[in-house]
Amino acid sequence: MLLRRLTTAAALTITVSITAAPAQQTERIVRKPVAPAANPKLAQYKKEAAADVDLMRELTQQMVDQVFSFGELGFQEFETSKYLTGILKKNGFTVEEGIAGIPTAWVASWGSGKPVIALGSDIDCIPQASQKPGVAYHDPIIEGAPGHGEGHNSGVPLNIVAALAVKKIMEREHLSGTLRLWPGVAEELLGSKAYFVRAGVFKDVDVALFTHVASTFSANWGDGTNSGLVSVEYDFKGESAHAAAAPWRGRSALDAVELMDVGWNFRREHLRLQQRSHYVIPNGGDQPNVVPPNASVWYYFRETDYPHIKELWDIGDQMAKGATLMTNTSVSSRVLGSAWPAHLNKTVSEATYENIKQVGLPQWDEADETLARGLQRELKVPERGLARQLQPLSGRDSIPDEEKRGGGSDDIGDVSWNVPTVTLRYPANIPAGPGHNWADAISMATPIAHKGVTAGAKVQAMTVLDLVMRPELVKEAWDYFNNVQTKTTKYVPLMRPEDKPAIWLNEQTMAKFRPEMKKYYYDPTKYKTYLEQLGIAYPTVRAAAPSLERGR
């Protein structure tokens, strides 16, 4: 359904909120970008685009709330993709679906000619992260169900609003350029972007503008401290038998799984400090009185670069082989996902940051701050509220390996090694949650998210206009990509030629919860906001414990 846009005019407010880097901040080199020559026409277009984003606040709110209510896990984002592509189709975009053999993947295109600008963001959610928005303590909508505990309900709506604002100007002014929107399917599984690269989604793209939810604005460049990874499932096969009457006739695949895990946990002591590795056992057998004839264990092997990821993976393969020798079983493996460590483009990040400075952080009100501080109090972290100041732009071409100590992964890294890429982090969440948790869903269908997405859409639209109107930016971006970033490091995919997207993942979980979740899908024809539909007073927080003062 094409959502109606607000018809009342809204004035554009541009603020600048910048603070100097703290004296002790030395991890990254802070570089002040050189301001481009004045371009009155570009400045006017940016002002117009930002104002138009403001006029689409209702559309923004509805999209953010709608996708939040779907709460779909990786590879199962059917309702989300149908909804978002429907909006794009009705706004003149041509949509190609089933990209790279992934049913929920799509690419929406509008325009013609150069530059080709790809706008991407993730759409999947987190297992067992169901949470009522605007409630500053654990209160699931459906106990045990998935939910947007990473805020991935907000990024594609941001890109759609930005694209519509830019499209209006490009149509009127007959500007050359192609806008290409795409979703990060199954990002929490690191399951799609390397396959998009292999399928040629980015082969003619000039710049990729990615977005990810955060608690403040940033667009840093260069090498990062996060990890890359390969996601591998090991499937062991043995022989069943009666576990009490004739266990000697069985060969336990579960024993092999457990021995591999024990071996890996002993090996951790002798692995690099930079590595991160973790596993779950998705199949441990059927029932206790049957020796398990098959069992599986699923590992994430994280390291700082391709050679070290491969080394960690090789160790895992050897552990699996050793487990089969001890149990007289066999093993096979398959790659379920992969991610290169990202390297973000200096030129485009600098341009993005200039737009961040122009837009500034959202104007939070007392209700927003009350929710934020209530959640921080609930989680027993410092009660500092929402972001009030921008952090400085920072980055380094290369960070010494000894300064990296592991961290999360994002398969936007694979895209970044194939085309100049930047990640805009926009302020739609509360600085409190541990990540991948119900707490990180609390703000994501509230005014905090709506304001943050609107601010982010302004920046994204302004950066697209920079690339359309300043061809030297694209040239400089590729100069950095070719002569700095990839001068000595060349992209080699971690996935093998025989590996296919793991589109079966999360099928059973969504089949279990989707019928009940449908009862809570947002209906914007009846309710102004999802908070209203759920009957939630904004904000809902626990009462602060009274302070006790000692007498003197």
Coordinates of C-alpha atoms in Angstrom, one line a residue:
M1 CA 0.0 0.0 0.0
L2 CA 1.4 3.4 -0.9
L3 CA 1.4 5.4 2.3
R4 CA 0.1 8.9 2.2
R5 CA 2.5 11.7 2.8
L6 CA 2.1 14.6 5.1
T7 CA 0.7 17.7 3.3
T8 CA 1.6 20.3 5.9
A9 CA 4.8 22.2 5.3
A10 CA 7.7 21.8 7.7
A11 CA 10.6 24.2 8.1
L12 CA 14.1 22.8 7.8
T13 CA 16.2 23.2 10.9
I14 CA 19.9 22.7 10.4
T15 CA 22.0 22.5 13.4
V16 CA 25.7 22.0 14.0
S17 CA 26.8 20.2 17.1
I18 CA 30.4 19.3 17.3
T19 CA 32.8 18.7 20.1
A20 CA 36.6 18.4 20.1
A21 CA 38.0 14.9 20.6
P22 CA 38.9 14.1 24.2
A23 CA 42.6 14.4 24.9
Q24 CA 42.9 10.7 25.7
Q25 CA 41.3 9.6 22.3
T26 CA 44.3 8.3 20.4
E27 CA 43.1 5.1 18.8
R28 CA 42.3 6.6 15.5
I29 CA 43.7 9.6 13.6
V30 CA 41.3 12.5 13.4
R31 CA 41.4 14.3 10.1
K32 CA 39.6 17.5 9.2
P33 CA 38.3 17.1 5.7
V34 CA 38.9 19.9 3.2
A35 CA 35.6 21.7 2.4
P36 CA 34.6 21.6 -1.2
A37 CA 34.2 24.8 -3.3
A38 CA 30.9 26.6 -2.9
N39 CA 28.2 25.2 -5.1
P40 CA 25.0 27.2 -4.6
K41 CA 22.8 24.9 -6.8
L42 CA 24.0 21.8 -4.8
A43 CA 23.4 23.6 -1.5
Q44 CA 19.8 24.5 -2.6
Y45 CA 19.1 20.9 -3.7
K46 CA 20.3 19.6 -0.3
K47 CA 18.1 22.1 1.5
E48 CA 15.2 21.0 -0.6
A49 CA 15.8 17.3 -0.1
A50 CA 16.1 17.7 3.7
A51 CA 12.9 19.7 3.8
D52 CA 11.2 17.0 1.7
V53 CA 12.4 14.3 4.1
D54 CA 10.8 16.3 6.9
L55 CA 7.5 16.3 4.9
M56 CA 7.7 12.5 4.8
R57 CA 7.9 12.0 8.6
E58 CA 4.6 10.1 8.6
L59 CA 5.7 7.8 5.9
T60 CA 9.0 7.3 7.8
Q61 CA 7.2 6.5 11.0
Q62 CA 4.8 4.1 9.3
M63 CA 7.5 2.1 7.5
V64 CA 9.7 1.9 10.7
D65 CA 6.7 0.7 12.8
Q66 CA 5.5 -1.7 10.1
V67 CA 8.8 -3.5 9.6
F68 CA 9.2 -3.6 13.4
S69 CA 5.9 -5.4 13.8
F70 CA 6.9 -8.1 11.2
G71 CA 10.0 -9.2 13.2
E72 CA 11.3 -11.7 10.7
L73 CA 14.5 -13.7 11.1
G74 CA 17.2 -14.0 8.4
F75 CA 16.2 -15.6 5.1
Q76 CA 12.5 -15.5 6.2
E77 CA 11.9 -11.7 5.6
F78 CA 8.9 -12.3 3.3
E79 CA 6.5 -9.9 4.7
T80 CA 9.2 -7.2 5.1
S81 CA 10.4 -7.5 1.5
K82 CA 6.9 -7.6 0.1
Y83 CA 5.9 -4.5 2.0
L84 CA 9.1 -2.5 1.1
T85 CA 9.2 -3.5 -2.6
G86 CA 5.5 -2.6 -2.8
I87 CA 6.3 1.0 -1.8
L88 CA 9.2 1.2 -4.2
K89 CA 7.2 -0.2 -7.1
K90 CA 4.4 2.3 -6.5
N91 CA 7.0 5.1 -6.6
G92 CA 8.4 4.2 -10.0
F93 CA 11.2 1.8 -9.1
T94 CA 11.8 -1.4 -11.1
V95 CA 12.2 -4.3 -8.7
E96 CA 14.1 -7.5 -9.5
E97 CA 13.4 -10.2 -6.9
G98 CA 15.1 -13.5 -5.9
I99 CA 18.6 -12.0 -6.2
A100 CA 21.4 -14.6 -5.9
G101 CA 19.0 -17.4 -5.4
I102 CA 17.6 -15.8 -2.2
P103 CA 13.8 -15.5 -2.2
T104 CA 13.7 -12.5 0.1
A105 CA 16.5 -10.6 -1.7
W106 CA 15.7 -7.9 -4.3
V107 CA 17.2 -4.9 -6.0
A108 CA 15.0 -1.8 -6.8
S109 CA 16.3 0.6 -9.5
W110 CA 15.3 4.0 -10.8
G111 CA 17.1 6.4 -13.2
S112 CA 19.7 5.9 -15.8
G113 CA 23.3 6.6 -16.4
K114 CA 26.2 7.4 -14.1
P115 CA 26.8 7.5 -11.2
V116 CA 25.2 4.3 -10.0
I117 CA 24.6 4.6 -6.3
A118 CA 23.6 1.6 -4.3
L119 CA 21.7 2.3 -1.1
G120 CA 21.7 -0.7 1.3
S121 CA 20.6 -1.7 4.8
D122 CA 19.7 -4.8 6.7
I123 CA 16.2 -6.1 7.4
D124 CA 16.4 -9.2 9.6
C125 CA 15.9 -9.5 13.3
I126 CA 17.2 -11.4 16.4
P127 CA 15.9 -14.7 17.9
Q128 CA 14.0 -14.3 21.2
A129 CA 14.2 -10.5 21.1
S130 CA 10.4 -9.8 21.1
Q131 CA 9.8 -6.6 23.0
K132 CA 7.1 -4.0 23.5
P133 CA 8.5 -0.7 22.2
G134 CA 8.6 2.2 24.5
V135 CA 8.7 0.0 27.6
A136 CA 12.0 0.3 29.5
Y137 CA 12.2 -3.2 30.9
H138 CA 11.8 -6.7 29.5
D139 CA 8.2 -7.1 28.4
P140 CA 7.9 -9.3 25.2
I141 CA 5.0 -9.0 22.8
I142 CA 5.2 -12.8 22.4
E143 CA 7.4 -14.8 24.8
G144 CA 10.2 -16.4 22.9
A145 CA 9.4 -14.9 19.6
P146 CA 12.0 -13.0 17.4
G147 CA 12.1 -9.2 17.4
H148 CA 14.1 -6.3 16.2
G149 CA 16.8 -6.3 18.9
E150 CA 19.3 -4.9 16.4
G151 CA 17.1 -2.2 14.9
H152 CA 17.2 -3.5 11.4
N153 CA 13.6 -2.4 10.9
S154 CA 14.8 1.2 10.3
G155 CA 17.6 1.2 7.7
V156 CA 15.7 0.5 4.5
P157 CA 12.9 2.9 5.4
L158 CA 15.6 5.5 5.8
N159 CA 17.0 4.7 2.4
I160 CA 13.6 4.8 0.7
V161 CA 12.8 8.2 2.1
A162 CA 16.2 9.6 1.1
A163 CA 15.8 8.1 -2.4
L164 CA 12.3 9.6 -2.9
A165 CA 13.6 13.0 -1.9
V166 CA 16.5 12.8 -4.3
K167 CA 14.4 11.2 -7.1
K168 CA 12.0 14.2 -7.1
I169 CA 15.0 16.6 -7.7
M170 CA 16.6 14.4 -10.3
E171 CA 13.4 14.0 -12.3
R172 CA 12.7 17.8 -12.3
E173 CA 16.3 18.8 -13.1
H174 CA 16.9 15.9 -15.5
L175 CA 20.0 14.8 -13.6
S176 CA 22.0 11.7 -14.7
G177 CA 22.3 8.9 -12.2
T178 CA 20.9 5.6 -11.1
L179 CA 19.5 4.9 -7.6
R180 CA 19.7 1.2 -6.6
L181 CA 18.2 0.1 -3.3
W182 CA 18.9 -3.4 -1.8
P183 CA 18.3 -5.2 1.5
G184 CA 20.9 -6.9 3.7
V185 CA 19.1 -10.3 4.0
A186 CA 20.1 -12.5 6.9
E187 CA 22.9 -10.1 8.1
E188 CA 22.8 -11.7 11.5
L189 CA 23.8 -14.9 9.8
L190 CA 26.3 -13.1 7.6
G191 CA 24.4 -14.9 4.9
S192 CA 23.8 -12.8 1.8
K193 CA 26.2 -10.0 0.8
A194 CA 29.0 -12.2 -0.4
Y195 CA 26.5 -14.0 -2.6
F196 CA 25.3 -10.6 -3.9
V197 CA 28.9 -9.8 -4.9
R198 CA 29.2 -13.1 -6.6
A199 CA 25.9 -12.6 -8.5
G200 CA 27.2 -9.2 -9.8
V201 CA 24.9 -6.9 -8.0
F202 CA 27.7 -4.3 -7.5
K203 CA 29.6 -4.9 -10.8
D204 CA 28.5 -1.5 -12.3
V205 CA 28.0 0.4 -9.0
D206 CA 30.1 3.6 -8.5
V207 CA 29.6 4.0 -4.7
A208 CA 27.7 1.9 -2.1
L209 CA 26.1 4.0 0.7
F210 CA 25.2 1.6 3.5
T211 CA 23.3 2.5 6.7
H212 CA 23.2 0.9 10.1
V213 CA 21.3 1.9 13.3
A214 CA 23.4 3.3 16.2
S215 CA 22.9 5.7 19.1
T216 CA 24.7 8.6 17.5
F217 CA 25.8 9.9 14.1
S218 CA 29.1 8.7 12.5
A219 CA 30.7 7.8 9.2
N220 CA 34.3 6.8 10.0
W221 CA 36.6 5.6 7.3
G222 CA 39.5 3.2 6.7
D223 CA 40.5 0.0 8.4
G224 CA 38.3 -1.1 11.4
T225 CA 38.8 -3.0 14.6
N226 CA 36.0 -5.4 14.0
S227 CA 36.4 -9.0 12.8
G228 CA 35.6 -10.9 9.6
L229 CA 34.3 -14.5 9.9
V230 CA 33.3 -17.7 8.3
S231 CA 30.2 -19.5 9.6
V232 CA 30.6 -23.3 9.3
E233 CA 28.3 -26.2 10.2
Y234 CA 29.9 -29.6 10.9
D235 CA 27.5 -32.5 10.4
F236 CA 28.7 -35.8 12.0
K237 CA 27.3 -39.2 11.1
G238 CA 27.4 -42.4 13.2
E239 CA 25.1 -45.4 13.8
S240 CA 22.0 -45.6 16.0
A241 CA 21.5 -48.3 18.6
H242 CA 19.5 -48.9 21.8
A243 CA 21.3 -46.7 24.3
A244 CA 20.7 -49.1 27.1
A245 CA 20.3 -52.6 25.5
A246 CA 23.1 -52.4 23.0
P247 CA 25.1 -49.2 23.2
W248 CA 28.2 -50.9 22.0
R249 CA 26.6 -51.4 18.6
G250 CA 26.1 -47.6 18.2
R251 CA 28.5 -44.8 17.1
S252 CA 27.4 -41.6 18.6
A253 CA 27.5 -38.5 16.4
L254 CA 26.8 -36.4 19.5
D255 CA 29.9 -37.8 21.1
A256 CA 31.9 -36.4 18.1
V257 CA 30.2 -33.0 18.5
E258 CA 31.0 -32.8 22.2
L259 CA 34.6 -34.0 21.7
M260 CA 35.2 -31.4 19.0
D261 CA 33.8 -28.7 21.3
V262 CA 35.9 -29.8 24.2
G263 CA 39.0 -29.8 22.0
W264 CA 38.2 -26.3 20.7
N265 CA 37.7 -25.0 24.2
F266 CA 41.1 -26.3 25.3
R267 CA 42.7 -24.9 22.1
R268 CA 41.4 -21.4 22.9
E269 CA 44.3 -20.8 25.3
H270 CA 46.7 -21.1 22.4
L271 CA 44.9 -18.9 19.9
R272 CA 45.5 -15.3 19.1
L273 CA 44.0 -12.6 21.3
Q274 CA 42.3 -11.2 18.3
Q275 CA 40.2 -14.3 17.6
R276 CA 36.6 -14.8 18.6
S277 CA 34.9 -18.1 18.2
H278 CA 31.6 -19.5 19.4
Y279 CA 29.2 -22.4 18.6
V280 CA 25.8 -23.8 19.1
I281 CA 24.5 -27.4 18.7
P282 CA 21.5 -27.2 16.5
N283 CA 21.1 -31.0 16.4
G284 CA 22.1 -33.2 19.3
G285 CA 20.1 -36.3 18.5
D286 CA 16.4 -37.3 18.9
Q287 CA 15.9 -38.8 22.4
P288 CA 18.1 -40.2 25.1
N289 CA 17.5 -43.9 24.6
V290 CA 18.7 -43.8 21.0
V291 CA 22.4 -43.4 20.3
P292 CA 22.4 -40.3 18.0
P293 CA 23.2 -41.4 14.4
N294 CA 23.7 -37.7 13.4
A295 CA 24.4 -34.5 15.1
S296 CA 25.7 -31.1 14.1
V297 CA 27.6 -28.1 15.6
W298 CA 27.6 -24.6 14.1
Y299 CA 30.7 -22.4 14.5
Y300 CA 31.5 -18.8 13.9
F301 CA 35.3 -18.4 13.4
R302 CA 36.2 -14.7 13.7
E303 CA 39.6 -13.1 13.0
T304 CA 41.0 -9.8 11.7
D305 CA 41.8 -10.7 8.1
Y306 CA 41.4 -13.3 5.4
P307 CA 44.6 -15.3 6.2
H308 CA 43.8 -15.6 9.9
I309 CA 40.2 -16.5 9.3
K310 CA 41.3 -19.3 7.0
E311 CA 43.8 -20.4 9.6
L312 CA 41.1 -20.6 12.3
W313 CA 38.8 -22.5 9.9
D314 CA 41.6 -25.0 9.1
I315 CA 42.0 -25.6 12.9
G316 CA 38.3 -26.2 13.1
D317 CA 38.4 -28.7 10.3
Q318 CA 41.3 -30.6 12.0
M319 CA 39.3 -30.6 15.3
A320 CA 36.3 -32.2 13.5
K321 CA 38.5 -34.8 11.9
G322 CA 40.1 -35.6 15.3
A323 CA 36.6 -36.1 16.8
T324 CA 35.7 -38.6 14.1
L325 CA 38.8 -40.6 14.8
M326 CA 37.9 -40.9 18.4
T327 CA 34.3 -41.9 17.8
N328 CA 34.5 -43.9 14.5
T329 CA 32.1 -41.4 12.9
S330 CA 32.3 -39.3 9.7
V331 CA 31.9 -35.6 9.2
S332 CA 31.0 -33.2 6.4
S333 CA 30.8 -29.4 6.6
R334 CA 29.1 -26.5 4.8
V335 CA 29.5 -22.8 4.9
L336 CA 26.4 -20.9 6.1
G337 CA 27.8 -17.4 5.9
S338 CA 30.9 -15.3 5.7
A339 CA 32.1 -11.7 6.1
W340 CA 35.3 -9.9 5.3
P341 CA 36.4 -7.2 7.7
A342 CA 35.2 -3.9 6.3
H343 CA 37.4 -1.1 4.9
L344 CA 35.3 2.1 4.4
N345 CA 36.1 4.8 1.8
K346 CA 37.8 7.9 3.0
T347 CA 36.5 10.3 0.4
V348 CA 32.8 9.4 0.7
S349 CA 33.0 9.2 4.5
E350 CA 34.4 12.7 4.6
A351 CA 31.5 14.0 2.4
T352 CA 29.0 12.1 4.5
Y353 CA 30.4 13.6 7.7
E354 CA 30.1 17.1 6.3
N355 CA 26.4 16.4 5.8
I356 CA 26.1 14.9 9.3
K357 CA 27.4 18.2 10.7
Q358 CA 24.8 20.2 8.7
V359 CA 21.9 18.1 9.9
G360 CA 23.0 17.6 13.5
L361 CA 21.5 15.2 16.0
P362 CA 17.7 15.1 16.5
Q363 CA 16.1 17.3 19.1
W364 CA 15.2 14.8 21.8
D365 CA 12.3 15.7 24.2
E366 CA 11.7 14.9 27.8
A367 CA 9.8 11.7 27.0
D368 CA 12.7 10.4 24.8
E369 CA 15.2 11.1 27.6
T370 CA 13.0 9.5 30.2
L371 CA 12.8 6.3 28.2
A372 CA 16.6 6.3 27.6
R373 CA 17.4 6.9 31.3
G374 CA 14.8 4.4 32.4
L375 CA 16.4 1.7 30.3
Q376 CA 19.9 2.6 31.4
R377 CA 18.8 2.4 35.0
E378 CA 17.2 -1.0 34.3
L379 CA 20.4 -2.3 32.8
K380 CA 22.5 -0.8 35.5
V381 CA 24.7 1.2 33.1
P382 CA 25.4 5.0 33.5
E383 CA 22.3 7.1 33.1
R384 CA 23.5 9.5 30.5
G385 CA 20.4 9.6 28.3
L386 CA 20.6 10.1 24.5
A387 CA 23.4 11.4 22.4
R388 CA 23.8 15.2 22.6
Q389 CA 27.1 15.8 20.8
L390 CA 28.7 14.5 17.5
Q391 CA 31.9 12.6 17.6
P392 CA 34.7 13.8 15.3
L393 CA 35.3 12.1 12.0
S394 CA 38.2 9.6 12.4
G395 CA 39.9 6.8 10.5
R396 CA 43.2 5.2 9.5
D397 CA 44.3 3.6 6.3
S398 CA 45.6 0.7 8.3
I399 CA 45.4 -0.3 12.0
P400 CA 48.2 -2.4 13.4
D401 CA 47.0 -5.9 14.2
E402 CA 48.2 -5.7 17.8
E403 CA 45.6 -2.9 18.4
K404 CA 42.7 -5.1 17.3
R405 CA 41.1 -7.2 19.9
G406 CA 38.1 -8.7 18.2
G407 CA 34.5 -7.7 17.8
G408 CA 31.4 -8.0 15.7
S409 CA 31.3 -8.7 12.0
D410 CA 29.1 -7.4 9.1
D411 CA 29.1 -8.8 5.6
I412 CA 29.1 -5.2 4.3
G413 CA 32.8 -5.9 4.4
D414 CA 32.5 -8.0 1.3
V415 CA 30.9 -5.1 -0.5
S416 CA 33.5 -2.7 0.7
W417 CA 36.3 -4.7 -1.0
N418 CA 34.5 -4.6 -4.3
V419 CA 33.2 -1.0 -4.6
P420 CA 33.9 2.2 -2.6
T421 CA 31.6 1.9 0.4
V422 CA 30.6 4.0 3.5
T423 CA 28.4 3.1 6.4
L424 CA 26.3 5.9 7.8
R425 CA 25.4 5.2 11.5
Y426 CA 22.3 7.1 12.5
P427 CA 21.0 7.9 16.0
A428 CA 17.8 5.7 16.4
N429 CA 18.7 3.7 19.4
I430 CA 19.6 4.1 23.1
P431 CA 23.2 3.9 24.4
A432 CA 22.6 1.1 26.9
G433 CA 21.9 -2.4 25.4
P434 CA 24.4 -5.2 25.0
G435 CA 23.5 -5.8 21.4
H436 CA 21.4 -8.6 19.9
N437 CA 19.1 -8.3 22.9
W438 CA 15.5 -7.3 23.7
A439 CA 16.8 -4.1 25.2
D440 CA 18.0 -3.0 21.8
A441 CA 14.4 -3.2 20.5
I442 CA 12.9 -0.8 23.0
S443 CA 13.4 2.4 21.1
M444 CA 12.9 1.0 17.6
A445 CA 9.2 1.8 17.1
T446 CA 9.2 5.0 19.2
P447 CA 9.8 8.7 18.5
I448 CA 13.5 8.1 19.1
A449 CA 13.7 5.8 16.1
H450 CA 11.4 8.0 14.0
K451 CA 13.5 11.1 14.7
G452 CA 16.8 9.3 14.1
V453 CA 15.7 7.8 10.8
T454 CA 14.5 11.2 9.6
A455 CA 17.9 12.7 10.5
G456 CA 19.7 9.9 8.8
A457 CA 17.6 10.1 5.7
K458 CA 18.5 13.8 5.3
V459 CA 22.2 12.9 5.5
Q460 CA 21.8 10.0 3.0
A461 CA 19.9 12.2 0.6
M462 CA 22.5 15.0 0.8
T463 CA 25.3 12.5 0.2
V464 CA 23.6 11.1 -2.8
L465 CA 23.3 14.6 -4.2
D466 CA 27.0 15.2 -3.6
L467 CA 27.8 12.1 -5.7
V468 CA 25.4 13.1 -8.4
M469 CA 26.5 16.8 -8.6
R470 CA 30.2 16.4 -7.9
P471 CA 31.7 13.7 -10.2
E472 CA 35.1 14.4 -8.8
L473 CA 34.0 12.7 -5.6
V474 CA 33.4 9.5 -7.4
K475 CA 36.8 9.7 -9.1
E476 CA 38.5 10.4 -5.7
A477 CA 36.7 7.6 -4.1
W478 CA 38.0 5.1 -6.7
D479 CA 41.4 6.6 -6.4
Y480 CA 41.5 5.8 -2.7
F481 CA 39.9 2.4 -3.4
N482 CA 42.5 1.4 -6.0
N483 CA 45.6 3.1 -4.8
V484 CA 45.3 2.8 -1.0
Q485 CA 42.7 0.2 0.1
T486 CA 43.3 -2.5 -2.4
K487 CA 46.9 -1.7 -3.3
T488 CA 48.3 -4.7 -1.4
T489 CA 45.1 -6.5 -0.3
K490 CA 42.9 -8.3 -2.9
Y491 CA 39.5 -9.7 -2.2
V492 CA 39.1 -13.5 -2.2
P493 CA 35.7 -14.7 -1.1
L494 CA 35.6 -17.0 2.0
M495 CA 32.8 -19.0 0.6
R496 CA 33.6 -21.7 -1.9
P497 CA 32.2 -22.1 -5.4
E498 CA 30.0 -25.0 -4.2
D499 CA 28.5 -23.0 -1.3
K500 CA 24.9 -21.8 -1.6
P501 CA 22.8 -19.4 0.5
A502 CA 21.4 -21.2 3.6
I503 CA 17.9 -20.2 2.8
W504 CA 16.4 -23.0 4.9
L505 CA 17.7 -21.4 8.1
N506 CA 15.0 -20.1 10.5
E507 CA 12.1 -21.7 8.6
Q508 CA 10.9 -23.7 11.6
T509 CA 11.2 -20.8 14.0
M510 CA 9.1 -18.5 11.9
A511 CA 6.6 -21.2 11.1
K512 CA 6.2 -21.6 14.9
F513 CA 5.7 -18.0 15.8
R514 CA 4.4 -16.3 12.6
P515 CA 0.7 -17.2 13.1
E516 CA 0.7 -15.5 16.6
M517 CA 2.9 -12.6 15.4
K518 CA 0.4 -11.8 12.6
K519 CA -2.1 -10.8 15.2
Y520 CA 0.3 -7.9 16.2
Y521 CA 1.1 -6.6 12.7
Y522 CA 0.8 -2.8 12.6
D523 CA -2.3 -1.5 10.9
P524 CA -1.7 2.2 10.0
T525 CA -5.2 2.6 8.7
K526 CA -6.5 2.2 12.2
Y527 CA -3.7 3.5 14.4
K528 CA -1.4 6.5 14.1
T529 CA 1.5 4.6 15.6
Y530 CA 2.4 1.1 16.7
L531 CA 2.6 2.4 20.3
E532 CA -1.0 3.4 20.0
Q533 CA -2.0 0.0 18.5
L534 CA -0.3 -1.8 21.4
G535 CA -1.9 0.5 24.0
I536 CA 1.5 1.6 25.3
A537 CA 1.9 4.9 27.1
Y538 CA 5.1 6.6 26.0
P539 CA 7.4 6.3 27.8
T540 CA 6.7 3.4 30.2
V541 CA 9.5 3.0 32.8
R542 CA 9.9 1.6 36.3
A543 CA 9.7 4.1 39.1
A544 CA 13.2 5.1 40.3
A545 CA 14.1 3.7 43.7
P546 CA 14.0 6.5 46.4
S547 CA 17.4 7.8 47.4
L548 CA 18.4 7.3 51.0
E549 CA 20.3 10.1 52.7
R550 CA 22.2 9.5 55.8
G551 CA 21.9 12.0 58.6
R552 CA 25.0 14.0 59.6

